[in-house]
Short mmCIF file of C-alpha atoms and ligand atoms in Angstrom, two decimals:
data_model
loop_
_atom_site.label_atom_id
_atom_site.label_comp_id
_atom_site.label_asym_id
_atom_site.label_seq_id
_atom_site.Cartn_x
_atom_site.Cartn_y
_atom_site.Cartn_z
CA UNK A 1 67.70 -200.11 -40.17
CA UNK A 2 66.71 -201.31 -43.53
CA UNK A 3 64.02 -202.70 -45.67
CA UNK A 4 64.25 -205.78 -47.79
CA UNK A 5 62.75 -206.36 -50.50
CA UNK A 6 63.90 -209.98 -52.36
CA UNK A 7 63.75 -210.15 -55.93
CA UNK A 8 61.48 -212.68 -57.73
CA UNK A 9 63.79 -212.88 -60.20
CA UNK A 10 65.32 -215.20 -58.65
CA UNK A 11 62.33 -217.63 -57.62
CA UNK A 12 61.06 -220.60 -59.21
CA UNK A 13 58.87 -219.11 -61.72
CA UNK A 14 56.26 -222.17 -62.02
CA UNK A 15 56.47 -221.73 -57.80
CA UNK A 16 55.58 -218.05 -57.67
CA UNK A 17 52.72 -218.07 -54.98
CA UNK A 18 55.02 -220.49 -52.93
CA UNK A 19 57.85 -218.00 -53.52
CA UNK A 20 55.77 -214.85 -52.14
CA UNK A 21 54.72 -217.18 -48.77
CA UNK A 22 58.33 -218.14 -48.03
CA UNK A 23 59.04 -214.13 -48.35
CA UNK A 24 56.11 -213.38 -45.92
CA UNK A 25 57.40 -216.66 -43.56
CA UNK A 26 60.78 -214.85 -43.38
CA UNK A 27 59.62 -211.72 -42.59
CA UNK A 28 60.53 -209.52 -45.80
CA UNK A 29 59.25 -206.22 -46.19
CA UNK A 30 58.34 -206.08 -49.98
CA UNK A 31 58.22 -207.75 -52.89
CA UNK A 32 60.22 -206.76 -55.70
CA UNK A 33 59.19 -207.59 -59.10
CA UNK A 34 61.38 -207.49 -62.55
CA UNK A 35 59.72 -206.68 -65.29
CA UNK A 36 61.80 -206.64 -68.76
CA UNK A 37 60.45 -206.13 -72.25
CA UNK A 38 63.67 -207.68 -74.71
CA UNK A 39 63.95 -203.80 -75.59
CA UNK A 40 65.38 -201.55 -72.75
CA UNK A 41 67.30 -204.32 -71.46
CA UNK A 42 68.35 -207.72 -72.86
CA UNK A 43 66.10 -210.18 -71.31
CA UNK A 44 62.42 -210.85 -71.00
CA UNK A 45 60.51 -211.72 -67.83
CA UNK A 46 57.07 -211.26 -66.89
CA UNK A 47 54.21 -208.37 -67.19
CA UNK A 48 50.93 -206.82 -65.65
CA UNK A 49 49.21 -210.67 -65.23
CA UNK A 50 51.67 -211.96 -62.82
CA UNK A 51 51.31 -208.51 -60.94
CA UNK A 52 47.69 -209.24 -60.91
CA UNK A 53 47.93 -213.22 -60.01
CA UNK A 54 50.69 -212.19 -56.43
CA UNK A 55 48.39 -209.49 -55.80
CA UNK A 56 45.70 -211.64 -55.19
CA UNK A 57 48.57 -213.66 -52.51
CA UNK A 58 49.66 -211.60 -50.71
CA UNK A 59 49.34 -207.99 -48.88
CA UNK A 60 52.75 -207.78 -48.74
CA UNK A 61 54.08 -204.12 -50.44
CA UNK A 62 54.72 -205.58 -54.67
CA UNK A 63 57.91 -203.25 -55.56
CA UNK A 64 57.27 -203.22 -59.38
CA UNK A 65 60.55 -202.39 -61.13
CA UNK A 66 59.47 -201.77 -65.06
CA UNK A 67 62.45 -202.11 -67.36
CA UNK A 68 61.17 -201.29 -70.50
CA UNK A 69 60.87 -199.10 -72.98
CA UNK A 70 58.17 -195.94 -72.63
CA UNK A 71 56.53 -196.92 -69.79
CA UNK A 72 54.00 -194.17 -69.71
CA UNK A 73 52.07 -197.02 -71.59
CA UNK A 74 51.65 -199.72 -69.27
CA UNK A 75 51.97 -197.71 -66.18
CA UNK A 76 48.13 -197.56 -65.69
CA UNK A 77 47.98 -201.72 -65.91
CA UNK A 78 50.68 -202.12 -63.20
CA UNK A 79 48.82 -200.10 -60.86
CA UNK A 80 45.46 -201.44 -61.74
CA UNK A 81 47.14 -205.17 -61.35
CA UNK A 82 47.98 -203.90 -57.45
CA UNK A 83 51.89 -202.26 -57.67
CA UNK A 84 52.06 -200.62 -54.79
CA UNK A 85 55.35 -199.11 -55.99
CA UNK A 86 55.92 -198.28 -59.65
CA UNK A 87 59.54 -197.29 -61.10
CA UNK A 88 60.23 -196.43 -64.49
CA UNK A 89 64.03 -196.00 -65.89
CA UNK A 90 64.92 -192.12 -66.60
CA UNK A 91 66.75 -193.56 -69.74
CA UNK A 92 63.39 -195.73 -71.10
CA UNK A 93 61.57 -192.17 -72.49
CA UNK A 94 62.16 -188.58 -73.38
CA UNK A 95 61.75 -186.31 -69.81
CA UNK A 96 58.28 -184.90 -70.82
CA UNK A 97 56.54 -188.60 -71.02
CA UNK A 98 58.84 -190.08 -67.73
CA UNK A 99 57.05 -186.68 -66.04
CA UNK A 100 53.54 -187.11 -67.42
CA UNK A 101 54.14 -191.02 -66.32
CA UNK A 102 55.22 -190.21 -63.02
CA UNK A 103 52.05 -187.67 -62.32
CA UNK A 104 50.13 -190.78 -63.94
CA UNK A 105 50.92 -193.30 -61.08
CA UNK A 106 50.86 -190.99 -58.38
CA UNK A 107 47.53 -189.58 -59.35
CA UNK A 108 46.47 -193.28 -59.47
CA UNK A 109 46.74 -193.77 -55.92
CA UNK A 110 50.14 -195.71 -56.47
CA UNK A 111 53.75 -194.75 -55.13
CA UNK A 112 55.89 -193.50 -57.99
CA UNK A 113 59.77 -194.23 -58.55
CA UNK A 114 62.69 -193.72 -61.10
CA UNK A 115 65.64 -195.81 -61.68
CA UNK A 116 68.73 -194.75 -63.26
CA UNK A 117 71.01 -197.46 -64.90
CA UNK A 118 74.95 -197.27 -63.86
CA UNK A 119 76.31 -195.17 -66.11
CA UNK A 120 73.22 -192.59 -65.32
CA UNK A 121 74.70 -189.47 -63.77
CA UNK A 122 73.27 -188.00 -60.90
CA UNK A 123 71.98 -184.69 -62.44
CA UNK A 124 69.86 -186.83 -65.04
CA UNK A 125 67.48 -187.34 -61.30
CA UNK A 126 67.23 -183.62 -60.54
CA UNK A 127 63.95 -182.96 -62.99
CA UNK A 128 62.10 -185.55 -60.80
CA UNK A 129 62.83 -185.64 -57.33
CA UNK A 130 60.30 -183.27 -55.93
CA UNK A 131 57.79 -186.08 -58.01
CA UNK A 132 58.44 -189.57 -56.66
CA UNK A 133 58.62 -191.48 -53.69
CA UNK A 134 61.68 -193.10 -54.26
CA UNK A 135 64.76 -193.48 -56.13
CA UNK A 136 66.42 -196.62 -57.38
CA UNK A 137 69.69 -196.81 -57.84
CA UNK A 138 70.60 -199.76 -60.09
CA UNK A 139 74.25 -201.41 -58.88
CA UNK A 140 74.58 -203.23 -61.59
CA UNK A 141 73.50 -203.15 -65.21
CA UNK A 142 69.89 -204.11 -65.35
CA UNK A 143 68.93 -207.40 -67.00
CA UNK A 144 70.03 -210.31 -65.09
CA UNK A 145 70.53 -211.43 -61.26
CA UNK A 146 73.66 -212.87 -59.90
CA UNK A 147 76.19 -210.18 -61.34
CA UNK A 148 78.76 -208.33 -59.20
CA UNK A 149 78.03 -205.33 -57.10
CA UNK A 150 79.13 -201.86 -58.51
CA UNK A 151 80.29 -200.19 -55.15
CA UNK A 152 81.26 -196.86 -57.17
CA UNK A 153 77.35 -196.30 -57.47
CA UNK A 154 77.28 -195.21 -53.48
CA UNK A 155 78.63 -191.28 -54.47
CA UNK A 156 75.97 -191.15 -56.71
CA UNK A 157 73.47 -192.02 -53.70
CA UNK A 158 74.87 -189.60 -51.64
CA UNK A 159 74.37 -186.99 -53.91
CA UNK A 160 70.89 -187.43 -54.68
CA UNK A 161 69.89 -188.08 -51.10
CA UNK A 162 71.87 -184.38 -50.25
CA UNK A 163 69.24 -182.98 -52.58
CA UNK A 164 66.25 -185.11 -51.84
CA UNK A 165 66.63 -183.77 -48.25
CA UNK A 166 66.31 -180.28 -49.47
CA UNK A 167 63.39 -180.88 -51.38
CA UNK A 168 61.52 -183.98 -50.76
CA UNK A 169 63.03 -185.47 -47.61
CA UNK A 170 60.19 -188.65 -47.09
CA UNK A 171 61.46 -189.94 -50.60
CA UNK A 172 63.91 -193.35 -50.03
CA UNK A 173 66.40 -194.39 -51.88
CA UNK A 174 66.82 -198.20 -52.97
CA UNK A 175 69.91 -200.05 -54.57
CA UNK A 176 69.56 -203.26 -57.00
CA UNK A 177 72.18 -205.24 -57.79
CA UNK A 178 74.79 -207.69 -56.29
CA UNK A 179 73.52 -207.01 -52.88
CA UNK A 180 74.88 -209.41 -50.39
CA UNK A 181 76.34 -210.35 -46.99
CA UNK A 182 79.52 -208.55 -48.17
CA UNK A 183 77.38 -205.25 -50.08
CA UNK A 184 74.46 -205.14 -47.51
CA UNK A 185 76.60 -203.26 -44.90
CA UNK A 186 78.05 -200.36 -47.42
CA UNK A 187 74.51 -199.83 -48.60
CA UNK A 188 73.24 -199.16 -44.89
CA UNK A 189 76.26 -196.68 -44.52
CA UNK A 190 75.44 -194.94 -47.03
CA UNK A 191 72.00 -194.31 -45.78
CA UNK A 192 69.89 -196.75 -48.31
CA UNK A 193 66.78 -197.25 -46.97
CA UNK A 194 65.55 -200.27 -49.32
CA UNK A 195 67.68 -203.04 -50.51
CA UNK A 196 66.62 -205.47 -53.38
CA UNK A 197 68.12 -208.61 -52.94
CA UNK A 198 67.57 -211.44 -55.75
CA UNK A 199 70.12 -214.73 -55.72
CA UNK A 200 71.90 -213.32 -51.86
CA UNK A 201 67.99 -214.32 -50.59
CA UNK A 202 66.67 -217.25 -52.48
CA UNK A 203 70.57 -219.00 -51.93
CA UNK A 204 70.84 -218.20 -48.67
CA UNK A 205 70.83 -221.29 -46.04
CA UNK A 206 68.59 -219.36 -43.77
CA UNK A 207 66.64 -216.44 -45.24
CA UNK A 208 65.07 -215.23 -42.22
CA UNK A 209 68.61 -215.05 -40.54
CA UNK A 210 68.93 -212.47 -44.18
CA UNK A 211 66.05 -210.86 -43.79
CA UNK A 212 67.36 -209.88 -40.57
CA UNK A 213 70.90 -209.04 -41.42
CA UNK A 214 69.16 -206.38 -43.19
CA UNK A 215 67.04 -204.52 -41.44
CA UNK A 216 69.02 -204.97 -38.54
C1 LIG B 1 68.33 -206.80 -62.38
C2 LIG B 1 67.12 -206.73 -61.51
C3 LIG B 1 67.37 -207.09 -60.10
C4 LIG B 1 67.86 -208.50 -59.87
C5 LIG B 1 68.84 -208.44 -58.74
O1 LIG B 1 68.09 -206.15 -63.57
O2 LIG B 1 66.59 -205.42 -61.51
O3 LIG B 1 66.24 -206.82 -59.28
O4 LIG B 1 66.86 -209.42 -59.55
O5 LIG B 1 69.42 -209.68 -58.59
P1 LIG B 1 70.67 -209.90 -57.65
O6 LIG B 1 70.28 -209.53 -56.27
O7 LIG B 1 70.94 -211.36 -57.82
O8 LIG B 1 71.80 -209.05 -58.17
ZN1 LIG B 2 65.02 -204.92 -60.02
#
C-alpha cells in the first residue's frame, strides 16, 4: 500500500485545471507540484499563483515540492496559496533558517517536509526529523522529469526511516524521480509510503490502471 502523487511537471501547462481533473478521475491521492527558481536547480517552473489558481480546483492534497534557494522566504505564500504539504531542500539554506522555516509552515497550519538531493547523506536529515511530516527522498537529481531512477538511494531510505521510527514514527517517507512500472515495486519494498510519479503517469495508456499499480 502506497500513495501516489503524479507530478505536474509533466502536464500540459496551458491545461493545468484539466490536468488536476484527470488526476482526481483516476483516483490519485495528491498532487505534486515542482516548483524551481533557475538558482537551486537548473530550470524554472512555476510559483505561489499557480498554487493559488489548483487550489481553487481541486480538494485534492497539493504536495508542494519548493526547489529553490532559501525558502524560509516564500514558505508563508505557499501555504497561504493552499500547500497542504510544503518541502524545502536541506541543501537550499544554512540549518538555522531550514529549522526556523520548518517551525514556520507547521505553525501555519501546513504539513512540513525536507528533501535531500542524491548525493545528500543520510546524517544531513538527523537535525530535522523530530520536525516534519515527511521526508523526500529525491531519486534523481532535481530539475527535470523523465531521467533514470537512482536505485542506490533505497539504503539511504532505510536508514532514515530506522530513525524516524524511534523518534517520529507518523512521519512518511516519499521518493521522486524515475519512478515507474519497473521502480514502483522496489520503492514499496523498501517501505515508501508516497511515490511521485511525473512522465510514468501522464504517458501511461491507462492511468487509473497506474494509479492502482501503486497503491496496490
Ligand atoms: C524533478 C521533480 C520531479 C519530477 C519527476 O526535479 O522534482 O517531481 O516531476 O518526474 P519523473 O517522474 O518523470 O522522473
Ligand atoms: Zn518533485
Amino acid at each position: 500500500m502506497a500513495k501516489i502523487a503524479p507530478s505536474i511537471l509533466s502536464a500540459d501547462f496551458a491545461n493545468l485545471e484539466a490536468a488536476i481533473h484527470n488526476l482526481e478521475q483516476n483516483n490519485a491521492d495528491w498532487v505534486h507540484v515542482d516548483v524551481m527558481d533557475g538558482i537551486f536547480v537548473p530550470n524554472i517552473t512555476i510559483g505561489i499563483p499557480v498554487v493559488g489558481a489548483l487550489r481553487k480546483v481541486t480538494d485534492l492534497p497539493l504536495d508542494v515540492h519548493l526547489m529553490i534557494d532559501r525558502p524560509i522566504r516564500y514558505v508563508e505564500d505557499f501555504v497561504k496559496a493552499g500547500a497542504d504539504y510544503v518541502t524545502i531542500h536541506v541543501e537550499a539554506d544554512q540549518p538555522q533558517n531550514n529549522l526556523e522555516a520548518l517551525k514556520k509552515i507547521r505553525a501555519l497550519g501546513c504539513k512540513a517536509a525536507i528533501s535531500l538531493k542524491p548525493k545528500t547523506p543520510a546524517e544531513v536529515a538527523i537535525p530535522y526529523l523530530e520536525l516534519v511530516d515527511m521526508v523526500l527522498i529525491m531519486t534523481v537529481e532535481p530539475g527535470f522529469g523523465g531521467q533514470k531512477f537512482m536505485a542506490d538511494m533505497m539504503p539511504k531510505a532505510k536508514q532514515i526511516r530506522e530513525w524516524l521510527d524511534d523518534i517520529n514514527p507518523e512521519c512518511v517517507i516519499e521518493v521522486d524521480g524515475g519512478v515507474d512500472y519497473n521502480t514502483a515495486p522496489l520503492c514499496k519494498e523498501n517501505g515508501i509510503e508516497v511515490l511521485v510519479a511525473g512522465s510514468a503517469y501522464f504517458k501511461a495508456d491507462d492511468r487509473a490502471k497506474f494509479v492502482k499499480f501503486i497503491q496496490e
